[in-house]
PDB file of C-alpha atoms and ligand atoms in Angstrom:
ATOM      1  CA  MET J   1     212.266 238.177  87.495  1.00 59.00           C
ATOM      2  CA  VAL J   2     212.959 238.797  83.918  1.00 65.00           C
ATOM      3  CA  HIS J   3     215.335 236.347  82.662  1.00 73.00           C
ATOM      4  CA  LEU J   4     217.476 237.586  79.645  1.00 76.00           C
ATOM      5  CA  SER J   5     219.400 234.837  77.757  1.00 87.00           C
ATOM      6  CA  LEU J   6     222.536 235.530  76.428  1.00 85.00           C
ATOM      7  CA  GLU J   7     221.701 235.813  73.007  1.00 88.00           C
ATOM      8  CA  ASP J   8     218.740 238.140  73.907  1.00 90.00           C
ATOM      9  CA  LEU J   9     221.678 240.413  75.643  1.00 88.00           C
ATOM     10  CA  TYR J  10     223.610 240.208  72.105  1.00 92.00           C
ATOM     11  CA  LYS J  11     220.708 241.403  69.921  1.00 93.00           C
ATOM     12  CA  GLU J  12     219.556 244.388  72.532  1.00 95.00           C
ATOM     13  CA  VAL J  13     223.391 245.665  71.689  1.00 95.00           C
ATOM     14  CA  ILE J  14     223.089 245.428  68.366  1.00 96.00           C
ATOM     15  CA  LEU J  15     219.630 246.707  68.260  1.00 96.00           C
ATOM     16  CA  ASP J  16     220.878 249.862  70.225  1.00 97.00           C
ATOM     17  CA  HIS J  17     223.540 250.578  68.448  1.00 97.00           C
ATOM     18  CA  TYR J  18     221.266 250.127  64.902  1.00 97.00           C
ATOM     19  CA  ARG J  19     218.618 252.694  65.972  1.00 97.00           C
ATOM     20  CA  SER J  20     221.315 255.205  67.608  1.00 98.00           C
ATOM     21  CA  PRO J  21     224.816 254.582  65.843  1.00 98.00           C
ATOM     22  CA  ARG J  22     227.736 255.869  66.806  1.00 98.00           C
ATOM     23  CA  HIS J  23     229.840 258.571  65.418  1.00 98.00           C
ATOM     24  CA  LYS J  24     228.538 258.168  62.343  1.00 98.00           C
ATOM     25  CA  GLY J  25     228.845 260.695  59.702  1.00 98.00           C
ATOM     26  CA  ARG J  26     231.675 262.392  57.617  1.00 98.00           C
ATOM     27  CA  LEU J  27     234.714 262.932  59.860  1.00 98.00           C
ATOM     28  CA  ASP J  28     236.464 266.257  58.793  1.00 97.00           C
ATOM     29  CA  PRO J  29     239.348 266.515  58.408  1.00 97.00           C
ATOM     30  CA  HIS J  30     240.301 262.741  58.098  1.00 98.00           C
ATOM     31  CA  ASP J  31     243.608 261.029  56.673  1.00 97.00           C
ATOM     32  CA  ILE J  32     241.713 258.588  54.640  1.00 97.00           C
ATOM     33  CA  VAL J  33     238.516 257.236  53.420  1.00 98.00           C
ATOM     34  CA  LEU J  34     237.421 254.124  51.957  1.00 98.00           C
ATOM     35  CA  GLU J  35     234.089 252.615  50.914  1.00 98.00           C
ATOM     36  CA  ARG J  36     233.423 248.800  50.731  1.00 98.00           C
ATOM     37  CA  ASN J  37     230.104 246.917  50.256  1.00 98.00           C
ATOM     38  CA  ASN J  38     228.678 243.391  50.962  1.00 97.00           C
ATOM     39  CA  PRO J  39     226.962 242.454  47.668  1.00 96.00           C
ATOM     40  CA  LEU J  40     225.592 239.470  49.190  1.00 95.00           C
ATOM     41  CA  CYS J  41     223.160 241.479  51.377  1.00 97.00           C
ATOM     42  CA  GLY J  42     223.710 245.268  50.249  1.00 97.00           C
ATOM     43  CA  ASP J  43     225.795 246.427  52.828  1.00 98.00           C
ATOM     44  CA  GLU J  44     227.498 249.650  52.283  1.00 98.00           C
ATOM     45  CA  ILE J  45     230.210 251.094  54.715  1.00 98.00           C
ATOM     46  CA  GLU J  46     232.031 254.218  54.383  1.00 98.00           C
ATOM     47  CA  LEU J  47     235.140 254.678  56.710  1.00 98.00           C
ATOM     48  CA  PHE J  48     236.816 258.034  57.371  1.00 98.00           C
ATOM     49  CA  LEU J  49     240.138 257.933  59.842  1.00 98.00           C
ATOM     50  CA  LYS J  50     242.292 260.237  60.974  1.00 98.00           C
ATOM     51  CA  PHE J  51     245.545 259.764  62.308  1.00 97.00           C
ATOM     52  CA  ASP J  52     247.897 261.304  65.169  1.00 97.00           C
ATOM     53  CA  GLY J  53     251.130 259.375  65.288  1.00 95.00           C
ATOM     54  CA  ASP J  54     250.639 255.637  65.821  1.00 95.00           C
ATOM     55  CA  GLN J  55     247.109 256.768  67.613  1.00 97.00           C
ATOM     56  CA  LEU J  56     243.624 256.383  65.845  1.00 97.00           C
ATOM     57  CA  ALA J  57     242.978 260.312  66.480  1.00 97.00           C
ATOM     58  CA  GLY J  58     239.285 259.435  65.021  1.00 97.00           C
ATOM     59  CA  LEU J  59     237.002 257.189  62.959  1.00 98.00           C
ATOM     60  CA  SER J  60     233.490 257.453  61.535  1.00 98.00           C
ATOM     61  CA  PHE J  61     231.214 255.938  59.589  1.00 98.00           C
ATOM     62  CA  ASP J  62     228.794 256.652  56.671  1.00 98.00           C
ATOM     63  CA  GLY J  63     226.621 253.707  55.335  1.00 98.00           C
ATOM     64  CA  LYS J  64     223.128 252.089  54.606  1.00 97.00           C
ATOM     65  CA  GLY J  65     222.380 248.046  55.245  1.00 98.00           C
ATOM     66  CA  CYS J  66     221.192 245.577  57.718  1.00 97.00           C
ATOM     67  CA  SER J  67     221.276 245.962  61.230  1.00 97.00           C
ATOM     68  CA  ILE J  68     224.614 243.622  61.514  1.00 97.00           C
ATOM     69  CA  SER J  69     226.476 245.849  59.223  1.00 98.00           C
ATOM     70  CA  GLN J  70     225.597 249.145  60.509  1.00 98.00           C
ATOM     71  CA  ALA J  71     225.448 247.951  64.504  1.00 98.00           C
ATOM     72  CA  SER J  72     228.979 246.452  64.158  1.00 98.00           C
ATOM     73  CA  ALA J  73     230.549 249.509  62.588  1.00 98.00           C
ATOM     74  CA  SER J  74     229.058 251.790  65.330  1.00 98.00           C
ATOM     75  CA  MET J  75     230.414 249.462  67.873  1.00 98.00           C
ATOM     76  CA  MET J  76     233.713 249.616  66.041  1.00 98.00           C
ATOM     77  CA  ALA J  77     233.689 253.212  65.877  1.00 98.00           C
ATOM     78  CA  GLU J  78     232.883 254.085  69.288  1.00 97.00           C
ATOM     79  CA  ARG J  79     235.384 251.812  70.583  1.00 97.00           C
ATOM     80  CA  LEU J  80     238.106 252.684  68.401  1.00 97.00           C
ATOM     81  CA  GLN J  81     238.119 256.702  69.518  1.00 97.00           C
ATOM     82  CA  GLY J  82     241.483 257.668  70.165  1.00 97.00           C
ATOM     83  CA  ILE J  83     243.231 254.262  70.665  1.00 97.00           C
ATOM     84  CA  ALA J  84     246.647 253.191  69.451  1.00 97.00           C
ATOM     85  CA  ILE J  85     246.291 251.663  65.670  1.00 97.00           C
ATOM     86  CA  LYS J  86     248.213 248.628  66.505  1.00 96.00           C
ATOM     87  CA  ASP J  87     245.262 248.000  69.641  1.00 96.00           C
ATOM     88  CA  ALA J  88     242.722 248.710  66.869  1.00 97.00           C
ATOM     89  CA  THR J  89     244.476 246.023  64.232  1.00 96.00           C
ATOM     90  CA  ASP J  90     244.944 243.496  67.245  1.00 94.00           C
ATOM     91  CA  LEU J  91     241.386 243.869  68.348  1.00 95.00           C
ATOM     92  CA  ALA J  92     239.964 243.512  64.172  1.00 96.00           C
ATOM     93  CA  GLY J  93     241.982 240.468  64.213  1.00 95.00           C
ATOM     94  CA  GLY J  94     240.299 238.881  67.433  1.00 95.00           C
ATOM     95  CA  ILE J  95     237.030 239.884  65.855  1.00 96.00           C
ATOM     96  CA  ARG J  96     238.081 237.640  63.199  1.00 96.00           C
ATOM     97  CA  LYS J  97     238.956 234.924  64.816  1.00 96.00           C
ATOM     98  CA  MET J  98     235.760 235.198  66.936  1.00 96.00           C
ATOM     99  CA  MET J  99     233.660 235.372  63.355  1.00 96.00           C
ATOM    100  CA  ALA J 100     235.607 232.413  62.092  1.00 94.00           C
ATOM    101  CA  GLY J 101     235.004 230.524  65.212  1.00 93.00           C
ATOM    102  CA  GLU J 102     238.572 229.845  66.157  1.00 95.00           C
ATOM    103  CA  GLU J 103     238.521 232.168  69.407  1.00 93.00           C
ATOM    104  CA  GLU J 104     236.297 232.144  71.901  1.00 92.00           C
ATOM    105  CA  GLY J 105     236.058 235.892  72.420  1.00 91.00           C
ATOM    106  CA  ASP J 106     237.436 237.559  75.721  1.00 89.00           C
ATOM    107  CA  ALA J 107     234.281 239.382  77.220  1.00 88.00           C
ATOM    108  CA  ASP J 108     236.168 241.583  79.198  1.00 90.00           C
ATOM    109  CA  GLU J 109     238.607 242.580  76.020  1.00 89.00           C
ATOM    110  CA  LEU J 110     235.567 242.992  73.706  1.00 92.00           C
ATOM    111  CA  GLY J 111     233.141 244.696  75.894  1.00 91.00           C
ATOM    112  CA  ASP J 112     230.244 245.245  74.177  1.00 91.00           C
ATOM    113  CA  LEU J 113     231.707 243.720  70.486  1.00 95.00           C
ATOM    114  CA  ILE J 114     231.054 240.230  72.376  1.00 94.00           C
ATOM    115  CA  ALA J 115     227.588 240.898  71.022  1.00 95.00           C
ATOM    116  CA  LEU J 116     228.853 240.195  67.375  1.00 96.00           C
ATOM    117  CA  LYS J 117     229.213 236.810  68.998  1.00 94.00           C
ATOM    118  CA  GLY J 118     225.813 236.331  68.158  1.00 92.00           C
ATOM    119  CA  VAL J 119     225.980 236.221  64.778  1.00 94.00           C
ATOM    120  CA  VAL J 120     228.450 233.261  64.068  1.00 93.00           C
ATOM    121  CA  LYS J 121     225.706 230.708  64.149  1.00 91.00           C
ATOM    122  CA  TYR J 122     224.126 232.844  61.005  1.00 92.00           C
ATOM    123  CA  PRO J 123     227.205 232.494  58.547  1.00 91.00           C
ATOM    124  CA  VAL J 124     225.547 234.124  56.072  1.00 92.00           C
ATOM    125  CA  ARG J 125     225.643 237.216  58.207  1.00 95.00           C
ATOM    126  CA  ILE J 126     229.065 237.028  59.123  1.00 96.00           C
ATOM    127  CA  LYS J 127     230.229 238.676  55.980  1.00 97.00           C
ATOM    128  CA  CYS J 128     227.847 241.550  57.472  1.00 98.00           C
ATOM    129  CA  ALA J 129     229.291 241.839  60.656  1.00 97.00           C
ATOM    130  CA  MET J 130     232.945 241.655  59.076  1.00 98.00           C
ATOM    131  CA  LEU J 131     232.323 244.718  56.608  1.00 98.00           C
ATOM    132  CA  GLY J 132     233.330 247.609  58.833  1.00 98.00           C
ATOM    133  CA  TRP J 133     236.558 245.745  60.291  1.00 98.00           C
ATOM    134  CA  THR J 134     237.400 244.323  56.785  1.00 97.00           C
ATOM    135  CA  THR J 135     237.206 247.913  55.851  1.00 98.00           C
ATOM    136  CA  LEU J 136     239.173 249.469  58.741  1.00 98.00           C
ATOM    137  CA  LEU J 137     242.213 247.217  57.817  1.00 97.00           C
ATOM    138  CA  GLU J 138     242.468 247.744  54.534  1.00 97.00           C
ATOM    139  CA  ALA J 139     242.343 251.711  55.435  1.00 97.00           C
ATOM    140  CA  LEU J 140     245.455 251.486  57.068  1.00 97.00           C
ATOM    141  CA  ASP J 141     246.970 249.106  54.911  1.00 96.00           C
ATOM    142  CA  GLU J 142     246.670 252.030  52.059  1.00 96.00           C
ATOM    143  CA  ALA J 143     247.851 254.447  54.762  1.00 95.00           C
ATOM    144  CA  GLY J 144     251.099 252.579  55.353  1.00 94.00           C
ATOM    145  CA  LYS J 145     249.792 251.858  59.099  1.00 91.00           C
ATOM    146  CA  GLY J 146     248.869 248.507  58.473  1.00 84.00           C
ATOM    147  CA  THR J 147     250.475 245.484  60.397  1.00 74.00           C
ATOM    148  CA  PRO J 148     251.274 242.342  58.144  1.00 62.00           C
ATOM    149  CA  SER J 149     249.135 239.804  59.290  1.00 54.00           C
TER     150      SER J 149
HETATM  151 ZN1  LIG F 201     224.222 242.635  55.902  1.00 77.89          ZN
END
């Protein structure tokens, strides 16, 4: 019987999103676009957001860089389609705490995103994993949709 460790499982999820990114490419029309990079690794993320009231009607990303940065953005884009902006910011806050090692991360709540936890033990890669999420929070702030943290 093949036994996959949790770490292998995390790697599988990340590689799958890296090889087949979800919601990658320009979103038109969009309400805001924001580009940020992680100079430590050379990762670039451009985020397109479309709002519908207090909902995130659409989210796509473009970018290049390491597998962790691109997979994290893909997982984020898949998860946040059509959800309430408040839920998106809550989720981003939860991811940030998990990556900072302040929280274990709730597998039920996070779904596939729990795979990012595999990155926590590689401190130099945490910025890679967080790039999409920090770009999201900045974009929401710029759009006047952010919540004070
Ligand atoms: Zn990177």
